[in-house]
CSV table of C-alpha atoms in Angstrom, one decimal:
chain,number,residue,atom,x,y,z
A,1,MET,CA,0.3,-0.2,-0.2
A,2,THR,CA,1.7,3.3,-0.6
A,3,ALA,CA,0.4,7.1,0.2
A,4,THR,CA,0.9,10.0,-1.6
A,5,LEU,CA,1.5,13.2,0.5
A,6,GLU,CA,0.8,16.4,-1.2
A,7,ARG,CA,4.1,18.7,-1.6
A,8,THR,CA,4.1,21.9,0.2
A,9,GLU,CA,5.7,25.1,-1.1
A,10,PRO,CA,6.5,27.4,1.5
A,11,GLY,CA,6.3,29.8,-0.8
A,12,ARG,CA,2.8,29.5,-1.4
A,13,THR,CA,1.1,28.2,2.4
A,14,ALA,CA,2.7,31.0,4.1
A,15,PRO,CA,0.1,33.3,2.5
A,16,ALA,CA,-2.9,31.1,2.1
A,17,ARG,CA,-2.3,31.2,5.6
A,18,SER,CA,-2.3,35.2,5.5
A,19,ARG,CA,-5.8,35.0,3.8
A,20,ARG,CA,-7.3,33.2,6.0
A,21,ALA,CA,-6.8,35.4,9.0
A,22,ARG,CA,-7.3,38.3,7.0
A,23,ARG,CA,-10.9,36.7,6.0
A,24,LYS,CA,-11.1,35.7,9.7
A,25,ARG,CA,-10.2,39.2,10.9
A,26,LEU,CA,-13.1,41.1,8.5
A,27,GLN,CA,-15.6,38.5,9.9
A,28,VAL,CA,-14.7,39.5,13.1
A,29,ILE,CA,-15.2,43.2,12.3
A,30,ALA,CA,-17.9,42.5,10.2
A,31,PHE,CA,-19.8,41.1,13.0
A,32,MET,CA,-18.7,44.4,15.1
A,33,SER,CA,-19.8,47.1,13.1
A,34,PRO,CA,-22.8,47.9,14.9
A,35,TRP,CA,-21.4,48.5,18.0
A,36,ILE,CA,-18.7,50.3,16.0
A,37,ILE,CA,-20.8,52.0,14.5
A,38,GLY,CA,-23.0,53.3,17.8
A,39,PHE,CA,-19.8,53.5,19.8
A,40,SER,CA,-18.1,56.5,17.3
A,41,LEU,CA,-21.7,58.3,16.1
A,42,PHE,CA,-22.9,58.1,20.1
A,43,PHE,CA,-19.9,57.8,21.9
A,44,ALA,CA,-16.5,59.1,20.4
A,45,TYR,CA,-17.5,61.7,18.1
A,46,PRO,CA,-19.7,63.4,20.4
A,47,LEU,CA,-16.7,63.5,23.4
A,48,LEU,CA,-14.2,64.3,20.8
A,49,ALA,CA,-16.0,67.2,19.9
A,50,THR,CA,-17.3,67.7,23.4
A,51,GLY,CA,-13.8,68.4,24.2
A,52,TYR,CA,-12.7,70.4,21.2
A,53,PHE,CA,-15.8,73.1,22.1
A,54,SER,CA,-14.8,73.5,25.9
A,55,PHE,CA,-11.6,75.6,24.2
A,56,THR,CA,-13.9,77.8,22.0
A,57,SER,CA,-16.4,80.0,21.6
A,58,TYR,CA,-19.2,78.8,19.5
A,59,ASP,CA,-22.4,79.7,19.4
A,60,LEU,CA,-24.2,77.7,16.7
A,61,LEU,CA,-24.6,80.2,14.4
A,62,SER,CA,-20.8,81.5,13.8
A,63,PRO,CA,-17.8,79.3,13.0
A,64,PRO,CA,-16.0,78.4,16.6
A,65,ASP,CA,-13.5,80.4,17.9
A,66,TRP,CA,-10.5,79.4,20.0
A,67,VAL,CA,-10.2,80.3,23.0
A,68,GLY,CA,-7.7,78.3,24.6
A,69,LEU,CA,-7.8,77.7,28.7
A,70,ARG,CA,-10.3,81.0,28.9
A,71,ASN,CA,-13.6,79.0,29.8
A,72,TYR,CA,-12.1,77.2,32.3
A,73,ALA,CA,-11.2,80.0,33.9
A,74,TYR,CA,-14.0,81.6,33.8
A,75,LEU,CA,-16.0,78.7,34.9
A,76,LEU,CA,-12.8,78.3,37.9
A,77,PHE,CA,-13.6,82.1,38.7
A,78,GLY,CA,-15.7,84.1,36.8
A,79,ASP,CA,-19.4,82.8,37.0
A,80,PRO,CA,-20.6,83.2,40.5
A,81,VAL,CA,-23.8,80.8,39.4
A,82,VAL,CA,-22.1,77.9,38.4
A,83,ARG,CA,-20.9,77.9,42.3
A,84,ILE,CA,-24.3,77.8,43.1
A,85,ALA,CA,-25.4,74.9,41.1
A,86,ALA,CA,-22.4,73.1,42.1
A,87,ALA,CA,-22.8,73.1,45.9
A,88,ASN,CA,-26.8,72.5,45.1
A,89,THR,CA,-25.2,69.0,43.6
A,90,LEU,CA,-22.8,68.6,46.1
A,91,TRP,CA,-25.7,68.7,48.6
A,92,LEU,CA,-27.3,66.0,46.2
A,93,VAL,CA,-24.3,64.1,46.3
A,94,LEU,CA,-23.9,63.8,50.4
A,95,VAL,CA,-27.0,63.7,51.5
A,96,LEU,CA,-29.0,61.1,48.7
A,97,THR,CA,-25.4,59.2,48.2
A,98,VAL,CA,-26.4,58.3,52.2
A,99,LEU,CA,-29.7,58.4,52.6
A,100,ARG,CA,-30.6,56.2,49.1
A,101,VAL,CA,-27.9,53.7,50.1
A,102,VAL,CA,-29.3,53.1,53.5
A,103,PHE,CA,-33.1,53.3,52.5
A,104,ALA,CA,-32.6,50.9,50.0
A,105,LEU,CA,-30.8,48.7,52.1
A,106,GLY,CA,-33.4,48.7,55.1
A,107,VAL,CA,-36.5,48.2,52.3
A,108,ALA,CA,-34.5,45.0,51.6
A,109,ALA,CA,-33.6,43.9,54.7
A,110,VAL,CA,-37.3,44.2,55.4
A,111,ILE,CA,-38.5,42.4,52.8
A,112,ALA,CA,-35.9,40.1,53.4
A,113,ARG,CA,-37.3,39.3,56.8
A,114,LEU,CA,-41.0,39.2,55.4
A,115,ARG,CA,-42.7,35.1,55.6
A,116,ARG,CA,-46.0,35.6,53.5
A,117,GLY,CA,-46.5,38.2,50.6
A,118,VAL,CA,-42.9,38.5,49.5
A,119,GLY,CA,-43.8,38.8,46.0
A,120,LEU,CA,-46.7,41.1,46.2
A,121,VAL,CA,-44.3,43.5,48.9
A,122,ARG,CA,-41.3,43.9,46.7
A,123,THR,CA,-43.4,45.1,43.5
A,124,LEU,CA,-45.1,47.5,45.1
A,125,CYS,CA,-41.6,49.0,46.3
A,126,TYR,CA,-40.3,48.3,42.6
A,127,LEU,CA,-43.1,50.1,40.7
A,128,PRO,CA,-42.2,53.3,41.4
A,129,ALA,CA,-38.9,52.9,39.8
A,130,LEU,CA,-40.6,51.8,36.6
A,131,ALA,CA,-42.5,55.6,36.7
A,132,PRO,CA,-41.3,58.4,34.1
A,133,PRO,CA,-39.0,60.8,35.6
A,134,VAL,CA,-41.0,63.5,34.3
A,135,ALA,CA,-44.5,61.9,35.5
A,136,ALA,CA,-43.3,60.5,38.8
A,137,THR,CA,-42.0,64.4,39.2
A,138,LEU,CA,-45.7,66.1,38.4
A,139,ALA,CA,-47.4,63.7,41.0
A,140,PHE,CA,-44.7,64.6,43.5
A,141,THR,CA,-45.2,68.2,43.1
A,142,PHE,CA,-48.7,68.0,42.9
A,143,LEU,CA,-48.6,66.0,45.9
A,144,PHE,CA,-46.4,67.8,48.2
A,145,ASN,CA,-48.5,71.4,46.8
A,146,PRO,CA,-48.3,73.9,49.8
A,147,GLY,CA,-52.4,74.7,49.5
A,148,THR,CA,-53.8,71.6,48.1
A,149,GLY,CA,-51.4,68.4,48.3
A,150,PRO,CA,-52.8,65.9,50.5
A,151,VAL,CA,-49.5,65.9,52.4
A,152,ASN,CA,-49.8,68.9,53.9
A,153,GLY,CA,-53.5,68.0,54.6
A,154,LEU,CA,-52.8,65.0,56.3
A,155,LEU,CA,-50.1,67.2,58.1
A,156,ARG,CA,-53.2,69.9,58.9
A,157,THR,CA,-55.0,67.3,60.5
A,158,LEU,CA,-52.5,66.3,62.8
A,159,GLY,CA,-52.0,70.0,63.9
A,160,ILE,CA,-48.9,70.5,62.0
A,161,ASP,CA,-47.9,73.2,59.6
A,162,GLY,CA,-46.3,71.7,56.8
A,163,PRO,CA,-43.6,73.8,54.8
A,164,LEU,CA,-44.1,75.1,51.3
A,165,TRP,CA,-41.7,72.0,50.5
A,166,PHE,CA,-40.8,72.5,46.4
A,167,ASN,CA,-41.5,76.4,46.8
A,168,ASP,CA,-39.7,77.4,49.8
A,169,PRO,CA,-35.5,77.3,49.0
A,170,ALA,CA,-34.7,75.4,52.5
A,171,TRP,CA,-36.8,72.5,51.8
A,172,ALA,CA,-36.7,72.2,48.1
A,173,LYS,CA,-34.0,69.8,48.0
A,174,PRO,CA,-35.5,67.4,51.0
A,175,ALA,CA,-38.4,67.7,48.8
A,176,LEU,CA,-36.1,66.1,45.5
A,177,THR,CA,-34.7,64.2,48.3
A,178,LEU,CA,-37.7,62.3,49.5
A,179,LEU,CA,-38.9,61.8,45.6
A,180,THR,CA,-35.4,60.1,44.5
A,181,LEU,CA,-35.9,57.6,48.0
A,182,TRP,CA,-39.2,56.9,46.7
A,183,GLY,CA,-38.2,55.7,43.4
A,184,CYS,CA,-34.6,54.1,44.1
A,185,GLY,CA,-36.5,50.1,43.4
A,186,GLU,CA,-34.1,49.2,41.5
A,187,LEU,CA,-30.9,49.5,43.9
A,188,MET,CA,-33.2,48.3,46.4
A,189,ILE,CA,-33.4,45.4,43.9
A,190,ILE,CA,-30.0,44.8,43.9
A,191,MET,CA,-29.5,45.1,48.0
A,192,LEU,CA,-32.3,42.7,48.2
A,193,ALA,CA,-30.6,39.8,45.8
A,194,ALA,CA,-27.5,40.4,47.9
A,195,LEU,CA,-28.7,40.3,51.1
A,196,LEU,CA,-30.8,36.7,50.2
A,197,ASP,CA,-27.0,35.4,48.8
A,198,VAL,CA,-25.9,35.6,52.1
A,199,PRO,CA,-24.9,32.5,53.8
A,200,GLN,CA,-27.1,30.5,56.3
A,201,GLU,CA,-24.6,28.9,57.7
A,202,LEU,CA,-22.4,32.0,58.9
A,203,HIS,CA,-25.8,33.4,60.3
A,204,GLU,CA,-26.4,30.2,62.4
A,205,ALA,CA,-22.5,30.1,63.3
A,206,ALA,CA,-22.5,33.8,64.6
A,207,ALA,CA,-25.7,32.7,66.5
A,208,LEU,CA,-23.6,29.9,68.1
A,209,ASP,CA,-21.0,31.8,69.1
A,210,GLY,CA,-23.5,34.2,71.0
A,211,ALA,CA,-23.9,37.0,68.5
A,212,GLY,CA,-27.4,38.8,68.8
A,213,PRO,CA,-29.2,40.2,65.5
A,214,ILE,CA,-27.5,43.6,65.3
A,215,GLY,CA,-23.8,42.0,66.0
A,216,ARG,CA,-24.8,39.8,62.9
A,217,PHE,CA,-25.4,41.9,60.7
A,218,TRP,CA,-22.9,44.1,61.7
A,219,HIS,CA,-20.3,41.1,61.7
A,220,VAL,CA,-22.0,39.1,58.9
A,221,THR,CA,-23.8,40.5,56.4
A,222,LEU,CA,-22.3,43.8,55.8
A,223,PRO,CA,-18.9,42.3,55.1
A,224,SER,CA,-20.6,39.7,52.9
A,225,ILE,CA,-22.0,42.0,50.7
A,226,ALA,CA,-19.5,45.2,50.9
A,227,PRO,CA,-19.0,44.9,46.8
A,228,VAL,CA,-22.4,45.8,46.5
A,229,LEU,CA,-22.7,48.4,49.2
A,230,LEU,CA,-19.8,50.1,47.3
A,231,PHE,CA,-21.4,50.0,43.7
A,232,GLY,CA,-25.0,51.5,45.3
A,233,VAL,CA,-22.6,54.2,47.1
A,234,VAL,CA,-20.8,54.9,43.4
A,235,ASN,CA,-23.9,54.6,41.7
A,236,SER,CA,-25.8,56.9,44.0
A,237,ILE,CA,-23.2,59.7,43.0
A,238,ILE,CA,-23.2,59.7,40.0
A,239,PHE,CA,-27.0,59.2,39.7
A,240,SER,CA,-26.3,62.2,41.6
A,241,LEU,CA,-23.8,64.4,39.6
A,242,GLN,CA,-26.3,64.1,36.7
A,243,TYR,CA,-29.3,65.2,39.0
A,244,PHE,CA,-31.4,67.0,35.7
A,245,THR,CA,-34.7,66.3,35.1
A,246,GLN,CA,-36.6,66.0,38.4
A,247,ALA,CA,-34.6,69.4,39.5
A,248,LEU,CA,-35.6,71.0,36.4
A,249,VAL,CA,-39.7,69.9,36.3
A,250,ALA,CA,-40.1,70.4,40.0
A,251,GLY,CA,-38.8,73.7,39.9
A,252,ALA,CA,-40.8,75.2,36.8
A,253,VAL,CA,-44.2,73.2,38.0
A,254,ALA,CA,-43.7,74.7,41.9
A,255,SER,CA,-43.1,78.1,39.4
A,256,GLY,CA,-46.6,77.9,37.8
A,257,GLN,CA,-44.8,78.1,34.9
A,258,ALA,CA,-44.4,74.6,33.7
A,259,GLU,CA,-45.0,75.4,29.8
A,260,VAL,CA,-42.0,77.2,29.8
A,261,VAL,CA,-39.5,74.7,31.1
A,262,GLY,CA,-36.2,75.5,30.2
A,263,SER,CA,-36.4,79.3,30.8
A,264,SER,CA,-34.1,81.0,32.9
A,265,LYS,CA,-37.5,82.3,34.7
A,266,VAL,CA,-38.1,79.1,36.2
A,267,VAL,CA,-34.9,76.9,36.2
A,268,GLY,CA,-33.8,76.4,40.0
A,269,PHE,CA,-36.9,78.0,41.0
A,270,PRO,CA,-36.8,78.7,44.1
A,271,ASP,CA,-33.7,81.6,44.5
A,272,ASN,CA,-31.7,78.5,43.0
A,273,ALA,CA,-32.5,75.7,45.3
A,274,THR,CA,-33.3,73.6,42.6
A,275,LEU,CA,-30.5,75.1,39.8
A,276,THR,CA,-27.5,71.8,39.4
A,277,PHE,CA,-24.8,71.6,37.8
A,278,PRO,CA,-26.4,70.3,34.8
A,279,ALA,CA,-29.5,72.6,34.8
A,280,TRP,CA,-26.8,75.3,34.5
A,281,LEU,CA,-25.2,73.3,32.2
A,282,TYR,CA,-28.1,72.9,29.7
A,283,GLN,CA,-29.2,76.6,30.6
A,284,GLN,CA,-25.6,77.9,29.3
A,285,GLY,CA,-26.3,75.6,26.0
A,286,PHE,CA,-29.7,75.5,24.8
A,287,HIS,CA,-30.7,78.8,26.4
A,288,TYR,CA,-27.9,80.9,26.2
A,289,TYR,CA,-26.6,79.4,23.3
A,290,ASN,CA,-22.7,79.1,24.3
A,291,MET,CA,-21.9,75.8,23.5
A,292,GLY,CA,-18.4,76.6,23.7
A,293,TYR,CA,-18.6,77.1,27.9
A,294,ALA,CA,-21.3,74.4,28.1
A,295,ALA,CA,-19.2,71.9,26.6
A,296,THR,CA,-16.3,73.2,29.4
A,297,MET,CA,-18.6,72.3,32.1
A,298,ALA,CA,-19.6,68.9,30.3
A,299,VAL,CA,-15.9,67.4,30.0
A,300,VAL,CA,-16.0,69.2,33.8
A,301,LEU,CA,-19.3,66.9,34.9
A,302,PHE,CA,-17.8,63.9,32.9
A,303,VAL,CA,-13.9,64.0,34.6
A,304,PHE,CA,-15.8,63.8,38.2
A,305,SER,CA,-17.9,60.8,36.6
A,306,LEU,CA,-15.0,59.0,34.9
A,307,GLY,CA,-12.5,59.7,38.3
A,308,PHE,CA,-15.5,58.0,40.2
A,309,THR,CA,-16.3,55.0,38.0
A,310,ALA,CA,-12.6,54.5,38.0
A,311,LEU,CA,-13.0,54.4,41.5
A,312,LEU,CA,-15.9,52.0,41.0
A,313,ILE,CA,-13.8,49.5,38.7
A,314,ARG,CA,-10.5,49.5,40.8
A,315,ARG,CA,-12.3,48.6,44.0
A,316,MET,CA,-14.2,46.0,43.0
A,317,ARG,CA,-11.5,44.1,40.8
A,318,GLY,CA,-9.8,44.5,44.3
A,319,GLY,CA,-12.8,42.8,46.4
A,320,THR,CA,-12.7,40.1,43.7
A,321,ASN,CA,-9.2,39.7,43.7
A,322,ALA,CA,-9.0,39.3,47.7
A,323,GLU,CA,-11.8,36.8,47.5
A,324,GLU,CA,-9.8,34.6,45.3
A,325,VAL,CA,-6.7,35.0,46.8
A,326,ALA,CA,-8.8,33.9,50.3
């Protein structure tokens, strides 16, 4: 029996392999082309254009005029309103981050201990998160109406004079905080999943060692859900940095001029108490047409958001590596 071996020529095999490899790369690029096109059009180009416009004076009508770092200098030292907007956003970041995480964890802990009606309670607590932000803000503004709202009506029956809520500079941000807590069902679901994933054996071992409910929660539950808590903190910080729709709609409705949302007369009502950094950015870009300065504010906001996101990824990777080592 004889076998015939095909003669291979090095000079012809290499080009064939090269063609197969090139064809495979083209197939991969073809499958990824929808993502590449979407990423380029809706993220990469707007990001690069925003960075370029931040160094220009641009009003959408005239060609951009290069001004260097003048917009950044005006943002840091010349714009008095942006300091108010930044202070309001910082207030929301500090208060909303703490209360949102604690409230979501508290509701999730209560639901995790229920024995009956868990599905109904969980659904009722999650439903507000499905409401569109504009509709939810409109409903909340009418509920907290100082004169005709049911909240102040209930307080009056208890002999308490309710505050002016969205019409009072001192109560506008706390009212926005209540609105945000009402709609934090998504974070509550994530917390609930983390709580239910804590091994029951750890609780039983801690109970045998004499730990009470508070001790088990502090020494067993919290360390077990630490990565989820970290995610909740960073997620809440980014959410607060981008706080826009609720503040804009609440201020406009409370001012009684909801038909002109975006007007300088109602943004930040009352007395700039609801003027957030993104709202002032919107005002600069789409009301005053200072697109160059608005791009500068967008870059600064992006840098802060990117910093917190990088912190989240770094801490999550650190936690994962620590678990693998353990």
